[in-house]
Amino acid sequence: MKNHQSLIPITVAHGDGIGPEIMRAALRMLEASGAPIAIETIEIGEKLYLSGNTSGIGSEAWESLFRTKVFLKGPITTPFGGGYKSLNVTARKTLGLFANIRPCISYSPFVFTRFPQMDVVIIRENEEDLYAGIEYRQTRQVYQTLKLVSEPGSEKIVRYAFEYARNNGRKKVTCLIKDNIMKVTDGLFHRVFDRVAAEFPEIKSDSMIIDIGTARLADSPEIFDVIVTQNLYGDIISDVAAQLSGSVGIGGSANVGDKCAMFEAIHGSAPDLAGKDLANPSGLLLSAIMMLVHINLPEPAAALHNAWLKTLEDGIHTGDIYKSGMSRIRVGTQGFADAVIERLGTIPTQGEAVTYTQQIKPIQPSSWNLKMASETKTLTGVDIFLDYPNIKPNDLGALLDSLTVQGLKLVVVSNRGVKVYPDGFADTFCTDHWRCRFEAIEKGSTIEFGKVLAQMEAFHVAGLDCIKSENLYLFDGHVGYSLAQGQ
Ligand code: NAD
């Protein structure tokens, strides 16, 4: 008899497509492991979307999630057509799930992969970067999305990656960024990485530009251990890595925040397999195992993980990983769950058994003493963006020079980031979107904000279309903005 007083409440959403069948299999395996959990089921996803709830999740579901703070989630089908918001992005942001953790491990020789040594954990920042979803159409030709990267956000994810490495016996953390191009945003992430790495001398650290890093990952994944990266890069490389490790059907993931955590398979709702008892429940099971570790239930986590490894070793495989010569019995979703349940209490005999006996120290980001910048901030200029179709750069430059207010000087005009005035190249293709940089006459000295308004007013009065402005700041004398290419 279970002691109902000590059951840990878990919120569960079965999801869409193959979701209900893989969740049924995962819950059967969880129950058989004896894990003391109490399931609260919520309805989210396609049914809600189609009933007119554009976020795909209702208030009762939120109530359960805010209370249990632990979410085991099946995959969701996002209906086609505009207006539907991504439930995953909503859940990550609302619950503050800043870290996405995806182990991508080869199970060779039991699951076919060209990379038998692969054992990588990708830790992806989950809340910032281009996923802020702040986008604008500014002119008839040019559209913009904002990439927002904060120092505390970068520090949280980098620190999480190093703590994860330390707590899980991993040896190296690699930072993947593109700071040769995005010197301000990715440059910040890189600086924070180097600063935090110095606090973990026992863990090796290195960094690579994301493009060569991805190429190396696709070619020699065994050279990586833990990877930490920003949201978009992490989104892309974690799918690449999951695919390299064998099948999307065996990838699990955790989304972790200060207070809540969400666990889900990396794959989607696979409508092509739905209702056919063909889907592999392993991705969801491995996510559920991460959940058990998170709620400090290491014994059932290890029991399930070892039974799962033994099932793979015994050649009992679902269709996605079945390979004649390697596999012995092809099973369906529930048959696979039965095989795992039968093997509870056993360990793999050819590969290494998993132990979670040592409680993984809970990572408490809220207790971290995050660096909060306190530099002196000085306004020294402004970039004013204009919508001006069909004008030559030199003609625009001359017009702007004639309209520049006292105390400011026009330093550069750029189009899509490339300097076109003064001394631009005649062949540079120009759109209707111009960045016009004005600085204090004496470079680096402070200007009043009133100057910015006066400059915009002067343009407005002259009939120019100001679409936005960005202030130019120095922080303790250091430039807080990028130069135009060619400036
Ligand atoms: P998908 O991951 O559902 O399927 C891609 C391929 O992998 C398909 O061939 C599918 O049969 C196979 N596959 C997926 N899971 C499998 C499993 N457990 N066992 C065996 N094979 C498996 O990706 P998709 O087809 O691009 O998307 C389908 C739907 O899922 C879309 O509506 C998409 O928005 C949604 N989706 C949801 C999530 C989520 O909820 N986290 C993630 C990705 C996609």
Coordinates of C-alpha atoms and ligand atoms in Angstrom, one line a residue:
M1 CA 0.0 0.0 0.0
K2 CA 1.3 3.4 -0.9
N3 CA 1.3 6.1 1.7
H4 CA -0.8 8.7 0.0
Q5 CA 0.5 11.4 2.4
S6 CA 3.9 11.3 0.7
L7 CA 2.8 11.1 -3.0
I8 CA 4.4 13.9 -5.0
P9 CA 1.8 15.6 -7.2
I10 CA 2.6 15.8 -10.9
T11 CA 0.7 17.6 -13.7
V12 CA 0.3 15.4 -16.8
A13 CA -1.0 16.4 -20.2
H14 CA -1.5 13.5 -22.7
G15 CA -1.3 15.8 -25.7
D16 CA -2.3 15.1 -29.3
G17 CA -1.5 12.6 -32.1
I18 CA 0.6 9.8 -30.6
G19 CA 0.6 11.7 -27.2
P20 CA -2.2 9.7 -25.5
E21 CA -0.7 6.3 -26.4
I22 CA 2.9 7.1 -25.5
M23 CA 1.7 8.8 -22.3
R24 CA -0.3 5.7 -21.4
A25 CA 2.8 3.6 -21.9
A26 CA 5.0 6.0 -19.9
L27 CA 2.5 6.2 -17.0
R28 CA 2.2 2.4 -16.9
M29 CA 6.0 2.1 -16.6
L30 CA 6.1 4.9 -14.0
E31 CA 3.5 3.1 -11.9
A32 CA 5.2 -0.2 -12.2
S33 CA 8.4 1.4 -10.9
G34 CA 6.6 2.3 -7.6
A35 CA 7.5 6.0 -7.9
P36 CA 5.4 7.7 -5.3
I37 CA 3.7 10.2 -7.5
A38 CA 0.1 11.4 -7.8
I39 CA -1.0 12.3 -11.3
E40 CA -3.2 15.4 -12.0
T41 CA -4.4 15.3 -15.6
I42 CA -5.0 18.5 -17.6
E43 CA -6.3 19.1 -21.1
I44 CA -4.1 21.2 -23.4
G45 CA -3.4 21.4 -27.1
E46 CA -5.4 20.9 -30.3
K47 CA -8.8 20.5 -28.7
L48 CA -8.5 23.8 -26.9
Y49 CA -7.0 25.6 -29.9
L50 CA -9.9 24.5 -32.0
S51 CA -12.5 25.5 -29.4
G52 CA -11.2 29.1 -29.8
N53 CA -8.5 29.2 -27.0
T54 CA -5.6 30.6 -29.1
S55 CA -3.0 29.8 -26.4
G56 CA -4.1 26.1 -26.2
I57 CA -4.1 26.0 -22.4
G58 CA -6.9 27.1 -20.0
S59 CA -7.0 28.5 -16.5
E60 CA -7.6 25.2 -14.7
A61 CA -4.4 23.8 -16.3
W62 CA -2.4 26.8 -15.1
E63 CA -3.8 26.4 -11.6
S64 CA -2.6 22.8 -11.5
L65 CA 0.8 23.7 -13.0
F66 CA 1.4 26.6 -10.6
R67 CA 0.6 24.3 -7.7
T68 CA 2.5 21.1 -8.6
K69 CA 5.3 22.9 -10.4
V70 CA 6.2 19.6 -12.2
F71 CA 4.8 19.0 -15.7
L72 CA 5.0 15.8 -17.7
K73 CA 3.8 16.8 -21.1
G74 CA 2.8 14.9 -24.2
P75 CA 3.4 16.4 -27.7
I76 CA 1.0 18.9 -29.0
T77 CA -0.4 19.5 -32.5
T78 CA -0.4 23.2 -33.4
P79 CA -3.2 23.7 -35.9
F80 CA -2.2 25.3 -39.2
G81 CA -3.2 28.9 -39.8
G82 CA -2.4 32.1 -38.1
G83 CA -3.5 33.2 -34.6
Y84 CA -2.4 30.1 -32.7
K85 CA 0.3 30.8 -30.2
S86 CA 3.0 28.2 -29.5
L87 CA 2.0 26.4 -26.3
N88 CA 5.6 25.4 -25.7
V89 CA 6.9 29.0 -25.9
T90 CA 3.9 30.1 -23.6
A91 CA 4.6 27.4 -21.1
R92 CA 8.4 28.1 -21.0
K93 CA 7.9 31.8 -20.5
T94 CA 5.0 31.7 -18.1
L95 CA 6.7 29.1 -15.9
G96 CA 10.1 30.8 -16.2
L97 CA 11.7 27.6 -17.6
F98 CA 15.0 29.2 -18.6
A99 CA 17.0 26.1 -19.3
N100 CA 16.3 23.4 -21.8
I101 CA 18.4 20.3 -21.3
R102 CA 18.6 17.6 -24.0
P103 CA 20.9 14.6 -23.5
C104 CA 21.8 13.2 -27.0
I105 CA 23.3 9.8 -26.4
S106 CA 24.1 6.9 -28.7
Y107 CA 22.9 3.4 -27.6
S108 CA 25.2 1.6 -30.0
P109 CA 25.2 -1.3 -30.8
F110 CA 21.6 -1.7 -29.9
V111 CA 20.3 1.4 -31.7
F112 CA 21.9 2.0 -35.1
T113 CA 23.9 5.3 -35.3
R114 CA 27.0 6.3 -37.3
F115 CA 28.3 7.9 -34.1
P116 CA 28.6 5.1 -31.5
Q117 CA 30.6 7.2 -29.0
M118 CA 28.2 10.2 -28.9
D119 CA 27.3 11.4 -25.5
V120 CA 26.4 15.1 -25.6
V121 CA 24.1 17.2 -23.4
I122 CA 22.8 20.3 -25.0
I123 CA 21.8 23.1 -22.6
R124 CA 19.9 25.8 -24.4
E125 CA 18.8 29.2 -23.1
N126 CA 15.1 29.1 -23.3
E127 CA 13.6 32.6 -22.8
E128 CA 15.6 35.2 -24.6
D129 CA 17.3 35.8 -28.0
L130 CA 15.1 35.9 -31.1
Y131 CA 12.3 34.0 -29.2
A132 CA 11.3 37.2 -27.5
G133 CA 9.1 37.3 -30.6
I134 CA 9.3 41.1 -30.9
E135 CA 9.0 41.8 -34.6
Y136 CA 8.0 44.8 -36.8
R137 CA 7.5 45.7 -40.3
Q138 CA 9.1 49.1 -40.5
T139 CA 9.1 50.1 -44.2
R140 CA 7.5 48.6 -47.3
Q141 CA 10.7 46.6 -47.9
V142 CA 12.2 45.9 -44.5
Y143 CA 11.1 43.8 -41.5
Q144 CA 12.8 43.5 -38.2
T145 CA 13.0 41.0 -35.3
L146 CA 14.8 41.9 -32.0
K147 CA 17.4 39.7 -30.5
L148 CA 17.4 40.4 -26.8
V149 CA 20.2 38.9 -24.6
S150 CA 20.5 39.9 -21.0
E151 CA 23.5 39.6 -18.7
P152 CA 21.5 37.9 -15.9
G153 CA 19.8 35.6 -18.5
S154 CA 23.2 34.6 -19.9
E155 CA 24.7 34.1 -16.5
K156 CA 21.8 31.9 -15.4
I157 CA 22.1 29.5 -18.3
V158 CA 25.9 29.4 -18.3
R159 CA 26.0 28.8 -14.6
Y160 CA 23.4 26.1 -14.9
A161 CA 25.5 24.4 -17.6
F162 CA 28.6 24.3 -15.3
E163 CA 26.6 23.2 -12.3
Y164 CA 25.0 20.5 -14.4
A165 CA 28.4 19.3 -15.6
R166 CA 29.7 19.3 -12.0
N167 CA 26.7 17.4 -10.6
N168 CA 26.6 14.9 -13.4
G169 CA 30.3 14.0 -13.6
R170 CA 30.8 15.7 -16.9
K171 CA 34.3 17.0 -17.9
K172 CA 33.9 19.9 -20.4
V173 CA 31.5 22.7 -21.3
T174 CA 31.6 24.2 -24.8
C175 CA 30.0 27.5 -25.5
L176 CA 28.7 28.0 -29.1
I177 CA 28.1 31.6 -30.2
K178 CA 28.5 33.9 -33.2
D179 CA 30.3 36.8 -31.6
N180 CA 32.5 37.5 -34.6
I181 CA 29.3 39.0 -36.1
M182 CA 27.1 39.8 -33.1
K183 CA 29.8 41.4 -31.0
V184 CA 27.4 43.1 -28.6
T185 CA 24.8 40.3 -27.8
D186 CA 26.8 37.1 -28.5
G187 CA 29.9 39.0 -27.2
L188 CA 28.1 39.4 -23.9
F189 CA 27.3 35.7 -23.8
H190 CA 30.9 34.8 -24.5
R191 CA 32.2 37.1 -21.8
V192 CA 29.8 35.8 -19.2
F193 CA 30.8 32.2 -20.2
D194 CA 34.5 33.0 -19.7
R195 CA 33.8 34.7 -16.4
V196 CA 31.7 31.8 -15.0
A197 CA 34.1 29.1 -16.4
A198 CA 36.9 30.5 -14.2
E199 CA 34.8 29.6 -11.1
F200 CA 34.8 25.9 -12.2
P201 CA 38.5 25.1 -12.7
E202 CA 37.9 21.4 -12.5
I203 CA 35.7 21.5 -15.6
K204 CA 37.4 22.2 -19.0
S205 CA 35.8 24.9 -21.1
D206 CA 36.1 26.1 -24.7
S207 CA 34.1 28.0 -27.2
M208 CA 33.5 27.9 -30.9
I209 CA 31.7 29.9 -33.5
I210 CA 28.3 28.3 -34.0
D211 CA 28.8 27.4 -37.6
I212 CA 32.0 25.5 -37.2
G213 CA 30.7 24.1 -33.9
T214 CA 27.7 22.7 -35.7
A215 CA 29.8 21.2 -38.5
R216 CA 32.1 19.5 -35.9
L217 CA 29.0 18.2 -34.0
A218 CA 27.7 16.7 -37.2
D219 CA 31.0 15.2 -38.0
S220 CA 32.6 14.2 -34.6
P221 CA 30.0 14.5 -31.9
E222 CA 32.2 12.5 -29.5
I223 CA 34.5 15.6 -29.0
F224 CA 31.6 17.4 -27.2
D225 CA 30.5 16.8 -23.6
V226 CA 28.1 19.6 -22.4
I227 CA 27.2 22.4 -24.9
V228 CA 25.7 25.7 -23.7
T229 CA 24.2 28.1 -26.2
Q230 CA 21.6 30.6 -26.9
N231 CA 18.0 29.9 -27.8
L232 CA 17.9 29.7 -31.6
Y233 CA 21.3 28.0 -32.0
G234 CA 20.3 25.5 -29.3
D235 CA 17.0 24.8 -31.0
I236 CA 18.7 23.9 -34.2
I237 CA 21.7 22.0 -32.9
S238 CA 19.7 19.9 -30.5
D239 CA 17.6 18.5 -33.4
V240 CA 20.8 17.8 -35.3
A241 CA 22.3 16.1 -32.3
A242 CA 19.1 14.0 -31.6
Q243 CA 19.0 12.8 -35.2
L244 CA 22.7 11.9 -35.1
S245 CA 22.2 9.8 -31.9
G246 CA 19.8 7.4 -33.5
S247 CA 16.1 8.3 -33.7
V248 CA 14.0 11.3 -32.7
G249 CA 11.8 8.7 -30.9
I250 CA 14.4 8.2 -28.1
G251 CA 15.2 11.8 -27.2
G252 CA 14.0 13.2 -23.9
S253 CA 14.2 16.7 -22.5
A254 CA 13.8 18.8 -19.4
N255 CA 12.8 22.5 -19.2
V256 CA 13.9 23.8 -15.9
G257 CA 13.3 27.1 -14.1
D258 CA 13.7 28.5 -10.6
K259 CA 10.4 27.1 -9.4
C260 CA 8.9 24.8 -12.1
A261 CA 10.0 22.2 -14.5
M262 CA 8.5 20.6 -17.6
F263 CA 9.5 17.3 -19.1
E264 CA 8.7 16.2 -22.6
A265 CA 10.0 14.1 -25.5
I266 CA 11.8 16.0 -28.2
H267 CA 9.6 14.8 -31.0
G268 CA 6.2 16.1 -32.0
S269 CA 2.8 14.5 -32.2
A270 CA 3.6 12.4 -35.3
P271 CA 0.1 12.3 -36.7
D272 CA 1.3 9.7 -39.3
L273 CA 1.7 7.2 -36.5
A274 CA -1.2 8.2 -34.3
G275 CA -3.6 5.5 -33.1
K276 CA -1.5 2.7 -34.6
D277 CA 0.5 1.5 -31.6
L278 CA 3.7 2.1 -33.5
A279 CA 5.2 5.1 -31.7
N280 CA 8.3 4.7 -29.6
P281 CA 7.5 5.8 -26.0
S282 CA 11.2 6.0 -25.1
G283 CA 11.6 9.8 -25.5
L284 CA 8.8 10.4 -23.1
L285 CA 10.0 7.7 -20.7
L286 CA 13.5 9.2 -20.6
S287 CA 11.9 12.6 -20.0
A288 CA 9.9 11.1 -17.1
I289 CA 13.1 9.6 -15.7
M290 CA 14.7 13.1 -15.7
M291 CA 11.5 14.2 -13.9
L292 CA 12.0 11.6 -11.2
V293 CA 15.6 12.7 -10.7
H294 CA 14.4 16.3 -10.5
I295 CA 11.9 15.5 -7.7
N296 CA 14.5 13.5 -5.9
L297 CA 13.3 10.0 -6.6
P298 CA 16.7 8.5 -7.8
E299 CA 15.8 4.8 -7.1
P300 CA 12.8 4.5 -9.4
A301 CA 14.6 6.7 -12.0
A302 CA 17.6 4.3 -12.0
A303 CA 15.3 1.2 -12.0
L304 CA 13.4 2.5 -15.1
H305 CA 16.5 3.6 -16.9
N306 CA 18.2 0.3 -16.4
A307 CA 15.1 -1.7 -17.4
W308 CA 14.9 0.4 -20.5
L309 CA 18.6 -0.2 -21.4
K310 CA 18.1 -3.9 -20.9
T311 CA 15.1 -3.9 -23.2
L312 CA 17.1 -2.3 -25.9
E313 CA 20.0 -4.7 -25.3
D314 CA 17.6 -7.6 -25.6
G315 CA 16.7 -6.4 -29.1
I316 CA 13.1 -5.5 -28.3
H317 CA 12.6 -2.5 -30.5
T318 CA 9.8 -0.4 -31.9
G319 CA 9.7 0.1 -35.6
D320 CA 11.7 3.4 -35.7
I321 CA 14.8 1.7 -34.3
Y322 CA 14.2 -1.9 -35.5
K323 CA 17.0 -3.1 -37.8
S324 CA 17.2 -6.7 -38.9
G325 CA 20.4 -8.3 -37.7
M326 CA 20.5 -6.0 -34.7
S327 CA 16.9 -6.2 -33.3
R328 CA 15.2 -9.4 -32.2
I329 CA 11.5 -8.6 -31.7
R330 CA 9.5 -5.8 -33.2
V331 CA 7.0 -4.4 -30.7
G332 CA 4.4 -1.7 -30.6
T333 CA 4.1 1.1 -28.1
Q334 CA 2.4 -0.9 -25.4
G335 CA 4.4 -4.1 -26.1
F336 CA 7.6 -2.0 -25.5
A337 CA 6.2 -0.7 -22.2
D338 CA 5.4 -4.3 -21.2
A339 CA 9.0 -5.4 -22.0
V340 CA 10.4 -2.5 -19.9
I341 CA 8.1 -3.4 -17.0
E342 CA 9.1 -7.1 -17.2
R343 CA 12.8 -6.0 -16.8
L344 CA 12.3 -3.7 -13.8
G345 CA 14.9 -4.9 -11.3
T346 CA 17.4 -5.9 -13.9
I347 CA 20.4 -4.0 -15.3
P348 CA 22.1 -4.0 -18.7
T349 CA 24.7 -6.7 -19.0
Q350 CA 26.7 -5.4 -22.0
G351 CA 26.5 -1.7 -21.4
E352 CA 27.0 0.3 -18.2
A353 CA 24.2 0.4 -15.7
V354 CA 22.9 3.8 -14.7
T355 CA 23.0 4.9 -11.1
Y356 CA 21.2 7.9 -9.6
T357 CA 21.9 6.8 -6.0
Q358 CA 23.8 9.9 -5.3
Q359 CA 21.1 12.5 -5.1
I360 CA 21.8 15.1 -7.7
K361 CA 22.1 18.3 -5.8
P362 CA 19.2 20.5 -6.8
I363 CA 20.3 23.6 -8.7
Q364 CA 18.8 26.7 -7.1
P365 CA 19.3 29.5 -9.5
S366 CA 17.4 32.0 -7.4
S367 CA 20.1 31.7 -4.7
W368 CA 22.8 32.7 -7.2
N369 CA 24.5 36.0 -6.8
L370 CA 24.0 37.1 -10.4
K371 CA 26.1 39.9 -11.6
M372 CA 24.0 43.0 -11.9
A373 CA 25.8 45.6 -14.0
S374 CA 26.3 49.0 -12.3
E375 CA 28.4 51.0 -14.8
T376 CA 27.8 54.7 -15.4
K377 CA 25.7 55.2 -18.6
T378 CA 26.3 58.2 -20.8
L379 CA 24.1 59.2 -23.8
T380 CA 26.5 60.3 -26.6
G381 CA 24.4 60.1 -29.7
V382 CA 21.4 58.6 -31.5
D383 CA 20.6 56.4 -34.5
I384 CA 17.5 57.6 -36.2
F385 CA 16.0 55.2 -38.7
L386 CA 14.2 56.6 -41.7
D387 CA 11.9 55.2 -44.3
Y388 CA 12.9 56.9 -47.5
P389 CA 12.4 55.1 -50.9
N390 CA 14.3 55.8 -54.1
I391 CA 17.0 58.2 -52.9
K392 CA 20.7 58.0 -53.5
P393 CA 22.9 57.8 -50.4
N394 CA 24.8 61.0 -51.2
D395 CA 21.6 62.9 -51.7
L396 CA 20.2 61.7 -48.5
G397 CA 23.5 62.4 -46.7
A398 CA 23.4 66.0 -48.0
L399 CA 19.8 66.4 -46.9
L400 CA 20.5 65.1 -43.4
D401 CA 23.6 67.3 -43.0
S402 CA 21.4 70.3 -43.8
L403 CA 18.9 69.3 -41.2
T404 CA 21.3 68.3 -38.4
V405 CA 20.5 70.2 -35.1
Q406 CA 23.1 72.2 -33.2
G407 CA 25.4 70.2 -31.0
L408 CA 25.1 67.0 -33.1
K409 CA 26.9 65.9 -36.2
L410 CA 26.0 63.2 -38.8
V411 CA 28.6 60.5 -38.5
V412 CA 27.4 57.8 -40.8
V413 CA 24.4 56.6 -42.8
S414 CA 24.1 52.8 -43.3
N415 CA 21.6 50.6 -45.2
R416 CA 21.1 47.1 -43.9
G417 CA 24.1 47.6 -41.7
V418 CA 26.5 48.7 -44.5
K419 CA 28.0 52.2 -44.5
V420 CA 26.8 54.1 -47.6
Y421 CA 27.6 57.7 -46.6
P422 CA 30.0 59.4 -46.4
D423 CA 32.3 57.6 -48.9
G424 CA 30.0 54.7 -49.6
F425 CA 30.5 52.3 -52.6
A426 CA 28.3 53.2 -55.6
D427 CA 27.3 49.5 -56.0
T428 CA 25.9 48.9 -52.6
F429 CA 22.3 47.8 -53.0
C430 CA 20.0 50.1 -50.9
T431 CA 16.5 49.5 -49.6
D432 CA 14.1 52.1 -48.2
H433 CA 15.4 51.6 -44.6
W434 CA 18.2 54.0 -43.5
R435 CA 20.1 54.2 -40.3
C436 CA 21.4 57.7 -39.6
R437 CA 23.9 58.0 -36.8
F438 CA 24.3 61.3 -35.0
E439 CA 26.9 61.9 -32.3
A440 CA 27.9 64.8 -30.0
I441 CA 30.2 67.1 -31.8
E442 CA 32.9 66.3 -29.4
K443 CA 33.0 62.5 -29.7
G444 CA 32.1 60.7 -26.5
S445 CA 30.7 63.7 -24.6
T446 CA 27.2 63.7 -23.1
I447 CA 24.2 65.0 -25.0
E448 CA 20.8 65.9 -23.5
F449 CA 17.9 63.6 -24.5
G450 CA 16.2 66.8 -25.7
K451 CA 18.7 66.8 -28.6
V452 CA 17.4 63.4 -29.8
L453 CA 13.8 64.8 -29.7
A454 CA 14.9 68.0 -31.5
Q455 CA 16.6 66.0 -34.3
M456 CA 13.5 63.8 -34.8
E457 CA 11.3 66.9 -34.7
A458 CA 13.6 68.6 -37.4
F459 CA 13.1 65.5 -39.6
H460 CA 9.4 65.4 -39.0
V461 CA 9.0 69.1 -39.9
A462 CA 11.0 68.5 -43.1
G463 CA 8.6 65.7 -44.0
L464 CA 11.0 62.8 -43.4
D465 CA 9.5 59.5 -42.0
C466 CA 11.3 58.6 -38.7
I467 CA 10.5 54.9 -38.0
K468 CA 12.5 54.5 -34.9
S469 CA 15.5 55.6 -32.9
E470 CA 18.2 53.9 -30.8
N471 CA 20.1 55.8 -28.3
L472 CA 23.9 55.5 -28.3
Y473 CA 25.4 54.9 -24.8
L474 CA 28.8 54.6 -23.3
F475 CA 29.0 52.3 -20.2
D476 CA 31.9 53.4 -18.1
G477 CA 33.4 54.8 -21.3
H478 CA 32.9 51.6 -23.3
V479 CA 30.9 51.7 -26.5
G480 CA 27.5 50.0 -26.1
Y481 CA 26.6 49.7 -29.8
S482 CA 28.0 48.2 -33.0
L483 CA 29.7 50.2 -35.7
A484 CA 28.3 50.1 -39.3
Q485 CA 30.1 47.6 -41.6
G486 CA 32.8 49.8 -43.2
Q487 CA 32.6 52.5 -40.5
Ligands
NAD1 P1 7.3 14.9 -35.4 O1 8.4 14.9 -34.4 O2 5.9 14.7 -34.9 O3 7.6 13.7 -36.5 C1 8.7 13.7 -37.3 C2 9.0 12.3 -37.8 O4 9.5 11.5 -36.7 C3 7.8 11.6 -38.3 O5 8.1 10.7 -39.4 C4 7.3 10.7 -37.1 O6 6.6 9.6 -37.5 C5 8.6 10.4 -36.4 N1 8.4 10.2 -35.0 C6 8.1 11.2 -34.1 N2 8.0 10.7 -32.9 C7 8.2 9.4 -33.0 C8 8.1 8.3 -32.1 N3 7.9 8.5 -30.7 N4 8.3 7.1 -32.5 C9 8.6 6.9 -33.8 N5 8.7 7.8 -34.7 C10 8.5 9.1 -34.3 O7 7.4 16.2 -36.2 P2 6.4 16.9 -37.3 O8 5.8 15.9 -38.2 O9 7.2 18.0 -37.9 O10 5.3 17.6 -36.4 C11 4.0 17.0 -36.2 C12 3.2 17.9 -35.2 O11 3.9 17.9 -33.9 C13 3.1 19.4 -35.6 O12 1.8 19.8 -35.3 C14 4.1 20.1 -34.8 O13 3.7 21.4 -34.5 C15 4.0 19.3 -33.5 N6 5.2 19.4 -32.6 C16 5.0 19.4 -31.3 C17 6.1 19.5 -30.4 C18 5.9 19.5 -29.0 O14 4.7 19.5 -28.5 N7 6.9 19.6 -28.1 C19 7.4 19.4 -30.9 C20 7.6 19.3 -32.3 C21 6.5 19.3 -33.2

